[in-house]
Coordinates of C-alpha atoms and ligand atoms in Angstrom, one line a residue:
M1 CA 0.0 0.0 0.0
K2 CA 1.3 3.5 -1.0
I3 CA 1.3 6.2 1.7
G4 CA 1.0 9.9 1.1
I5 CA 2.1 12.5 3.6
I6 CA 1.2 16.2 3.1
G7 CA 3.4 18.7 4.9
L8 CA 7.1 17.9 5.3
G9 CA 7.9 19.7 8.5
F10 CA 9.0 18.2 11.8
V11 CA 6.1 15.8 12.0
G12 CA 5.6 15.0 8.3
L13 CA 9.3 14.6 7.3
S14 CA 10.0 12.4 10.4
F15 CA 7.0 10.2 9.7
A16 CA 7.7 9.9 5.9
S17 CA 11.4 9.1 6.5
V18 CA 10.6 6.5 9.3
L19 CA 7.9 4.8 7.2
A20 CA 10.1 4.6 4.1
S21 CA 13.0 3.3 6.2
R22 CA 10.7 0.5 7.4
G23 CA 10.0 -0.5 3.8
Y24 CA 6.8 1.4 3.0
S25 CA 6.3 3.1 -0.3
V26 CA 5.9 6.8 0.6
I27 CA 5.2 10.0 -1.3
G28 CA 5.9 13.2 0.7
V29 CA 4.3 16.4 -0.5
D30 CA 5.0 20.0 0.4
I31 CA 4.4 23.4 -1.2
D32 CA 7.7 25.0 -0.1
K33 CA 9.9 24.7 -3.2
E34 CA 13.1 25.5 -1.3
K35 CA 12.3 22.9 1.3
L36 CA 11.5 20.3 -1.4
K37 CA 14.8 20.9 -3.2
K38 CA 16.8 20.3 0.0
I39 CA 14.8 17.2 1.0
K40 CA 15.2 15.7 -2.5
N41 CA 19.0 16.1 -2.0
G42 CA 18.8 14.4 1.4
M43 CA 19.1 17.6 3.4
V44 CA 16.8 18.2 6.3
P45 CA 15.7 21.9 6.1
F46 CA 15.8 22.3 9.9
Y47 CA 17.9 20.9 12.6
E48 CA 16.6 17.6 14.0
P49 CA 19.1 15.1 15.5
G50 CA 19.3 11.8 13.5
L51 CA 16.7 12.8 10.9
Q52 CA 19.2 13.5 8.1
S53 CA 20.7 10.0 8.1
I54 CA 17.3 8.3 8.1
L55 CA 16.1 10.6 5.3
K56 CA 19.1 9.7 3.1
K57 CA 18.5 6.0 3.6
S58 CA 14.8 6.5 2.9
L59 CA 15.4 8.3 -0.4
K60 CA 17.5 5.3 -1.5
K61 CA 14.5 3.1 -0.6
D62 CA 11.0 4.1 -1.7
L63 CA 10.5 7.7 -0.5
K64 CA 9.4 10.0 -3.4
I65 CA 9.1 13.8 -2.9
S66 CA 6.6 15.9 -4.8
S67 CA 4.9 19.3 -4.9
N68 CA 1.7 17.9 -6.2
I69 CA -1.1 16.4 -4.2
S70 CA -2.5 14.7 -7.3
D71 CA 0.5 12.4 -7.2
L72 CA -1.2 10.8 -4.2
E73 CA -3.9 9.3 -6.4
K74 CA -2.9 5.7 -5.7
C75 CA -2.2 6.2 -2.0
G76 CA -4.4 4.1 0.4
L77 CA -3.5 6.3 3.4
I78 CA -3.1 10.1 3.1
F79 CA -1.7 11.8 6.2
V80 CA -2.2 15.5 6.7
T81 CA 0.7 17.0 8.7
V82 CA 0.6 20.7 7.7
G83 CA 1.0 23.4 10.3
T84 CA -1.9 24.8 12.4
P85 CA -0.2 28.0 13.7
Q86 CA -1.7 30.5 16.1
K87 CA -3.7 33.5 14.9
R88 CA -3.3 36.9 16.6
N89 CA -6.5 36.2 18.6
G90 CA -5.0 32.9 19.9
E91 CA -7.2 30.7 17.8
I92 CA -5.6 28.1 15.5
D93 CA -5.2 29.1 11.9
L94 CA -6.8 26.4 9.7
T95 CA -5.8 28.0 6.4
M96 CA -3.2 25.4 5.5
V97 CA -5.4 22.5 6.6
K98 CA -8.4 23.8 4.6
N99 CA -6.2 24.4 1.6
V100 CA -4.9 20.8 1.6
I101 CA -8.4 19.4 2.3
N102 CA -9.7 21.3 -0.7
K103 CA -7.1 19.7 -2.9
I104 CA -7.7 16.2 -1.4
G105 CA -11.4 16.8 -2.1
K106 CA -10.6 17.4 -5.8
L107 CA -8.4 14.3 -5.9
L108 CA -11.2 12.2 -4.3
S109 CA -13.7 13.4 -7.0
K110 CA -11.5 12.0 -9.7
T111 CA -10.3 8.7 -8.2
R112 CA -12.0 5.3 -8.2
H113 CA -9.9 4.4 -5.1
K114 CA -11.2 4.7 -1.6
P115 CA -8.3 6.3 0.4
I116 CA -8.3 7.1 4.1
I117 CA -7.5 10.7 5.0
I118 CA -5.7 10.9 8.4
I119 CA -5.5 14.2 10.2
K120 CA -2.2 14.4 12.2
S121 CA -2.2 18.2 12.5
T122 CA -3.3 19.4 15.9
V123 CA -6.9 20.7 15.5
I124 CA -9.4 22.0 18.0
P125 CA -12.3 19.6 18.9
G126 CA -15.0 19.7 16.3
T127 CA -12.6 20.5 13.4
T128 CA -12.6 17.0 11.8
Q129 CA -16.4 16.5 12.0
R130 CA -17.6 20.1 11.3
V131 CA -14.9 21.6 9.1
I132 CA -12.9 18.9 7.3
L133 CA -15.5 16.3 6.7
P134 CA -18.0 18.7 5.1
I135 CA -15.3 20.2 2.8
L136 CA -14.2 16.7 1.6
Q137 CA -17.8 15.6 0.9
R138 CA -18.8 18.8 -0.8
I139 CA -15.8 19.0 -3.1
S140 CA -15.6 15.3 -3.9
G141 CA -19.3 14.7 -4.1
K142 CA -18.6 11.5 -2.2
K143 CA -19.5 10.1 1.2
A144 CA -17.2 9.6 4.2
G145 CA -17.4 6.1 5.5
K146 CA -18.5 4.8 2.1
D147 CA -16.2 6.3 -0.6
F148 CA -13.3 7.4 1.6
G149 CA -12.2 7.2 5.2
L150 CA -11.5 10.0 7.6
V151 CA -9.6 9.5 10.8
T152 CA -8.1 11.9 13.4
N153 CA -4.7 10.8 14.6
P154 CA -3.0 13.4 16.8
E155 CA 0.8 13.4 17.0
F156 CA 2.8 13.5 20.3
L157 CA 6.4 13.6 19.1
R158 CA 8.9 15.9 20.7
E159 CA 11.2 18.1 18.6
T160 CA 14.9 16.9 19.1
M161 CA 13.4 13.4 19.7
A162 CA 11.3 13.3 16.5
V163 CA 12.9 10.2 15.0
N164 CA 12.9 8.2 18.3
D165 CA 9.3 9.3 19.0
T166 CA 8.1 8.4 15.5
L167 CA 9.8 5.0 15.8
Y168 CA 8.6 4.3 19.3
P169 CA 5.5 6.3 20.2
H170 CA 4.0 5.8 23.6
V171 CA 0.5 5.7 22.2
I172 CA -1.5 5.8 19.0
V173 CA -4.8 7.7 19.1
L174 CA -7.3 7.1 16.4
G175 CA -10.6 9.0 16.3
G176 CA -13.4 8.3 13.8
D177 CA -16.5 6.4 13.1
N178 CA -16.2 2.7 13.9
N179 CA -16.0 1.4 10.4
I180 CA -13.8 -0.6 8.0
F181 CA -11.6 2.5 7.4
L182 CA -10.8 2.9 11.1
K183 CA -10.0 -0.8 11.4
K184 CA -7.6 -0.5 8.4
V185 CA -5.7 2.3 10.1
K186 CA -5.6 0.4 13.3
R187 CA -4.1 -2.6 11.4
F188 CA -1.6 -0.3 9.8
Y189 CA -0.4 1.0 13.1
S190 CA -0.3 -2.4 14.9
N191 CA 1.9 -3.7 12.1
L192 CA 4.1 -0.7 12.4
H193 CA 4.4 -0.6 16.2
H194 CA 4.1 -3.8 18.1
N195 CA 3.0 -3.5 21.7
V196 CA 2.1 0.2 21.5
P197 CA -1.4 0.9 23.0
I198 CA -3.9 2.0 20.3
V199 CA -6.8 4.0 21.6
L200 CA -9.9 3.9 19.4
T201 CA -12.3 6.7 20.0
N202 CA -14.4 9.3 18.2
Y203 CA -13.2 12.5 16.5
G204 CA -13.8 15.0 19.3
T205 CA -12.2 12.8 22.0
A206 CA -9.1 12.2 19.9
E207 CA -8.8 16.0 19.3
I208 CA -9.2 16.9 22.9
I209 CA -6.7 14.2 24.0
K210 CA -4.0 16.1 22.2
Y211 CA -4.9 19.4 24.0
A212 CA -5.3 17.6 27.3
N213 CA -1.8 16.2 26.9
N214 CA -0.1 19.4 26.1
S215 CA -2.0 21.6 28.6
F216 CA -1.0 19.1 31.3
L217 CA 2.6 19.3 30.3
A218 CA 2.4 23.1 30.3
T219 CA 0.8 22.9 33.8
K220 CA 3.7 20.9 35.1
I221 CA 6.1 23.5 33.8
S222 CA 4.2 26.4 35.3
F223 CA 3.8 24.5 38.5
I224 CA 7.6 24.0 38.9
N225 CA 8.3 27.5 37.9
Q226 CA 5.9 28.8 40.6
I227 CA 7.8 26.6 43.2
A228 CA 11.1 27.9 41.7
S229 CA 10.0 31.5 42.4
I230 CA 9.3 30.5 46.0
C231 CA 12.7 28.8 46.3
E232 CA 14.4 32.0 45.2
E233 CA 13.1 33.6 48.4
I234 CA 14.5 30.7 50.6
P235 CA 18.2 31.0 51.4
N236 CA 20.2 28.1 49.8
A237 CA 17.0 26.4 48.4
N238 CA 17.5 24.4 45.3
I239 CA 14.6 23.8 42.8
D240 CA 16.4 20.8 41.2
D241 CA 16.5 18.9 44.5
V242 CA 12.8 19.7 44.9
A243 CA 12.0 18.5 41.3
K244 CA 14.1 15.4 41.6
T245 CA 12.5 14.4 44.9
I246 CA 8.8 15.0 44.0
G247 CA 9.5 13.4 40.6
L248 CA 10.3 10.1 42.4
D249 CA 6.7 10.0 43.5
P250 CA 5.1 7.8 40.8
R251 CA 2.0 9.8 40.9
I252 CA 4.0 12.9 39.8
G253 CA 6.7 11.5 37.5
N254 CA 10.1 13.2 36.9
L255 CA 9.6 14.7 33.4
F256 CA 8.6 18.3 32.6
L257 CA 9.8 19.5 36.0
D258 CA 12.7 21.6 34.7
A259 CA 12.3 25.1 36.1
G260 CA 13.3 27.8 33.6
P261 CA 12.3 30.9 31.7
G262 CA 8.9 29.4 30.8
Y263 CA 7.7 27.0 28.1
G264 CA 8.0 27.9 24.4
G265 CA 8.2 26.2 21.1
S266 CA 5.6 25.7 18.3
C267 CA 3.2 23.5 20.4
L268 CA 2.7 24.3 24.1
P269 CA 2.0 28.1 23.9
K270 CA -0.3 27.8 21.0
D271 CA -2.1 24.7 22.3
V272 CA -2.7 26.3 25.8
K273 CA -4.0 29.5 24.1
A274 CA -6.2 27.5 21.8
I275 CA -7.7 25.4 24.7
I276 CA -8.4 28.6 26.7
G277 CA -10.1 30.1 23.7
F278 CA -12.1 26.9 23.0
S279 CA -13.3 26.4 26.5
T280 CA -14.2 30.0 26.9
K281 CA -16.3 29.7 23.7
M282 CA -18.0 26.6 25.2
G283 CA -18.8 28.6 28.4
V284 CA -16.3 26.7 30.5
N285 CA -14.1 28.8 32.7
S286 CA -10.5 28.1 32.0
T287 CA -9.1 29.3 35.4
L288 CA -6.3 26.7 35.6
F289 CA -5.0 27.2 32.0
T290 CA -5.2 31.0 32.4
A291 CA -3.0 30.8 35.5
V292 CA -0.6 28.4 33.7
E293 CA -0.2 31.0 31.0
K294 CA 0.1 33.9 33.4
I295 CA 2.9 32.1 35.4
N296 CA 4.7 31.4 32.1
E297 CA 4.6 35.0 31.1
Q298 CA 5.8 36.1 34.6
Q299 CA 9.1 34.2 34.1
I300 CA 10.4 36.8 31.7
N301 CA 9.2 39.6 34.0
S302 CA 11.4 38.3 36.8
I303 CA 14.4 38.3 34.4
M304 CA 13.6 41.9 33.4
K305 CA 13.3 42.9 37.1
L306 CA 16.7 41.3 37.9
L307 CA 18.3 43.2 35.0
K308 CA 16.8 46.5 36.2
Q309 CA 17.9 45.9 39.8
N310 CA 21.5 45.1 38.8
I311 CA 22.3 47.2 35.7
G312 CA 19.6 49.9 35.9
K313 CA 18.2 51.2 32.6
T314 CA 18.9 48.7 29.8
Q315 CA 19.1 51.4 27.1
G316 CA 22.5 51.4 25.5
K317 CA 23.7 48.5 27.6
K318 CA 25.4 45.5 26.0
I319 CA 23.7 42.3 27.0
A320 CA 24.6 38.8 25.8
V321 CA 21.7 36.3 25.3
L322 CA 23.0 32.8 25.3
G323 CA 20.6 30.5 23.5
I324 CA 17.7 31.6 21.2
A325 CA 16.3 28.2 20.3
F326 CA 13.3 27.2 22.4
K327 CA 15.2 24.3 23.7
P328 CA 18.7 22.7 23.2
E329 CA 19.4 20.4 20.2
T330 CA 17.0 22.3 17.9
D331 CA 17.2 25.4 15.7
D332 CA 13.5 26.1 16.2
T333 CA 12.9 29.6 17.5
R334 CA 9.1 29.5 17.1
D335 CA 7.5 31.0 20.2
S336 CA 10.9 30.8 22.0
V337 CA 10.9 32.7 25.3
S338 CA 14.4 33.9 24.4
V339 CA 13.0 35.6 21.3
K340 CA 10.4 37.3 23.4
L341 CA 13.1 38.5 25.9
V342 CA 15.3 39.8 23.1
S343 CA 12.4 41.6 21.5
R344 CA 11.6 43.4 24.8
L345 CA 15.3 44.3 25.4
V346 CA 15.7 45.6 21.8
K347 CA 12.6 47.8 22.3
L348 CA 14.2 49.2 25.4
G349 CA 17.3 50.1 23.4
A350 CA 19.6 47.5 24.8
K351 CA 22.5 46.3 22.5
I352 CA 22.0 42.6 22.3
I353 CA 24.5 39.9 21.2
I354 CA 22.9 36.5 20.5
H355 CA 24.8 33.3 20.7
D356 CA 23.3 29.9 19.8
P357 CA 25.0 26.8 18.5
K358 CA 22.3 26.0 15.9
A359 CA 19.6 28.7 15.7
I360 CA 21.5 31.9 14.5
E361 CA 20.1 31.7 11.0
N362 CA 16.6 31.5 12.3
A363 CA 17.3 34.4 14.8
R364 CA 18.6 36.5 11.8
K365 CA 15.2 36.0 10.1
I366 CA 13.6 37.6 13.1
F367 CA 16.0 40.3 14.3
H368 CA 18.0 41.1 11.1
D369 CA 20.6 43.8 12.0
K370 CA 18.7 44.9 15.1
V371 CA 21.1 42.7 17.2
K372 CA 24.5 41.2 16.8
Y373 CA 25.4 37.6 16.5
Q374 CA 28.4 35.7 17.8
K375 CA 29.7 32.2 17.2
S376 CA 31.8 32.1 20.3
V377 CA 30.4 32.5 23.9
T378 CA 33.6 34.3 25.0
L379 CA 33.2 36.9 22.2
A380 CA 29.4 37.1 22.8
V381 CA 29.9 38.1 26.5
K382 CA 32.9 40.4 25.9
D383 CA 32.2 44.0 27.1
C384 CA 28.7 43.0 28.2
Q385 CA 27.0 44.2 31.4
C386 CA 25.2 41.0 31.7
A387 CA 25.0 37.5 30.2
I388 CA 21.6 35.7 30.3
I389 CA 21.6 31.9 29.7
M390 CA 18.3 31.1 28.1
T391 CA 18.7 27.7 26.5
G392 CA 20.2 24.7 28.2
W393 CA 22.8 23.9 25.5
K394 CA 25.4 21.5 26.8
E395 CA 28.1 23.9 25.4
Y396 CA 27.2 26.4 28.2
E397 CA 28.3 24.0 30.9
K398 CA 31.8 24.8 29.8
I399 CA 31.5 28.5 30.7
N400 CA 34.2 29.4 33.3
N401 CA 36.1 32.4 34.6
E402 CA 38.2 32.5 31.4
T403 CA 35.0 32.7 29.3
I404 CA 33.7 35.8 31.2
K405 CA 37.1 37.4 31.8
H406 CA 36.3 40.3 29.4
M407 CA 32.8 41.1 30.5
A408 CA 32.3 44.8 31.4
K409 CA 30.3 43.8 34.5
K410 CA 30.4 40.2 35.6
F411 CA 26.7 39.6 36.1
I412 CA 25.1 36.4 35.0
I413 CA 21.4 35.3 34.9
D414 CA 21.2 31.6 34.5
S415 CA 17.7 30.6 33.7
R416 CA 18.7 26.9 33.5
R417 CA 21.1 26.6 36.5
I418 CA 23.7 25.4 34.0
V419 CA 26.7 26.9 35.6
S420 CA 25.5 26.9 39.2
N421 CA 28.3 24.8 40.5
K422 CA 31.1 26.7 38.8
N423 CA 32.0 29.2 41.5
L424 CA 32.2 31.9 38.9
N425 CA 33.9 35.2 39.8
A426 CA 30.6 37.0 39.0
K427 CA 27.4 38.2 40.5
Y428 CA 25.2 35.2 39.8
F429 CA 21.5 34.7 39.8
A430 CA 19.7 31.5 38.8
I431 CA 16.1 30.7 38.4
G432 CA 15.0 28.5 41.3
L433 CA 18.0 28.9 43.5
G434 CA 17.8 30.8 46.8
Q435 CA 20.7 33.2 47.5
K436 CA 23.7 31.5 49.0
I437 CA 24.3 32.4 52.7
Ligands
NAD501 N1 6.5 20.2 15.9 C1 6.1 19.4 16.8 O1 6.8 19.1 17.8 C2 4.7 18.8 16.8 C3 4.4 17.8 17.7 C4 3.1 17.3 17.7 C5 2.1 17.8 16.8 N2 2.5 18.9 16.0 C6 1.4 19.4 15.1 O2 1.7 18.9 13.8 C7 1.4 19.8 12.8 C8 2.6 20.0 12.0 O3 3.6 20.6 12.8 P1 5.1 20.8 12.3 O4 5.9 21.3 13.4 O5 5.6 19.6 11.6 O6 4.9 22.0 11.3 P2 6.0 22.6 10.2 O7 5.6 24.1 10.2 O8 7.3 22.3 10.6 O9 5.6 21.9 8.9 C9 4.4 22.0 8.2 C10 4.8 21.9 6.7 O10 3.5 21.9 5.9 C11 3.9 22.5 4.7 N3 2.6 23.0 4.0 C12 1.9 24.1 4.3 N4 0.8 24.2 3.5 C13 0.9 23.2 2.6 C14 0.2 22.7 1.5 N5 -0.9 23.4 1.1 N6 0.6 21.6 0.9 C15 1.6 20.9 1.2 N7 2.4 21.3 2.3 C16 2.1 22.4 3.0 C17 4.8 23.6 5.1 O11 5.6 24.1 3.9 C18 5.7 22.9 6.1 O12 6.8 22.3 5.5 C19 0.9 21.1 13.6 O13 -0.5 21.0 13.6 C20 1.5 20.9 14.9 O14 0.8 21.6 15.9 C21 3.7 19.4 16.0

């Protein structure tokens, strides 16, 4: 059976490469010509550990790349993995999904095959049933459940772990009507992943599972950040000891308890915003998620407050921001807290120098020549009044007194506690650590 995947970003390209590497015949489609050119040449257009080698292997097997959805005519399964970014009002933007669904509708109208359309993009509850299904039926003139299948299959992979998570997912969620098409998709996944739980449910439940998952993760982060703020007021307190210990309680678990400058990235901020918007629309008060978001935003405020207390006005001051990607091992700067911090500092007239091992090119697309960029940490912090560690890159563990020797004022804000044991000859503040006495 041929498989089509529309949208070759983090989710789609990882899925396409893994499937082809496992022997499936796959056609990946994207509209971005630059991206397609790179992918065809075996180059991943973004930084994702391990993906490049699996892509290269897959291209030698049966992974074809195309810009044309009509090339998917003979595909039995068509996965939709295009983006669902956030609109200004916090709702998700369905433009890309609708665009693709329209094209699939046209394809359906011409084909005698009965493909199954599988929605992997994150969509708000009700989207598959009330938006996607009517478009497909109207444009194709065909009936879901009879002439084609429609299944919701939310994705849970983590950037930086995309290959691993695609190879070894913790769960497969399939939402749809209980018909032959749903059973077919179930069979596909149980052949692909042995011993992985497959949850069969309806469209709306599958869609809300994804939001429940991400809003819970965001809640964990805001929870530990709130405790971190309390720790900062307790002499010698250490948030990592707190997190490690409560994480040993199996009811809590040890993941997503890393205090820091707040959650960022292309998923958590937009998914929390979307669930707040959705529940408000439904008349459900989203008190918890609103608090989660508020705590997340406060993390930057406390960094700004520290700066003010220690260097006064930021206008004209040189400040190094170490790490612009939303987490280490990625070049993704979408909704990165570090990007928000730099934007605020630039507005206040600070002279910012950005260092990041992988994300400088993406930072340039945002800040152009409004900031400076440095490839070496030592040069980035030279003559600065402050260095702020924002992303937990391993490279920053090497920062020592030699690295900061030429800072104008030796003042470090370490949002990840990455150099907390270094005894640096500097005024040092870390999120979640009480002052040493
Ligand atoms: N990135 C993650 O970690 C992650 C994890 C789980 C779920 N998701 C969800 O999965 C979806 C995809 O996320 P992503 O990070 O892979 O997005 P992405 O922005 O990295 O990739 C989306 C791709 O779709 C392509 N595209 C847009 N319109 C198209 C069209 N009309 N035809 C063909 N291709 C088109 C874009 O060019 C892009 O390459 C989103 O809904 C996201 O919320 C993402």
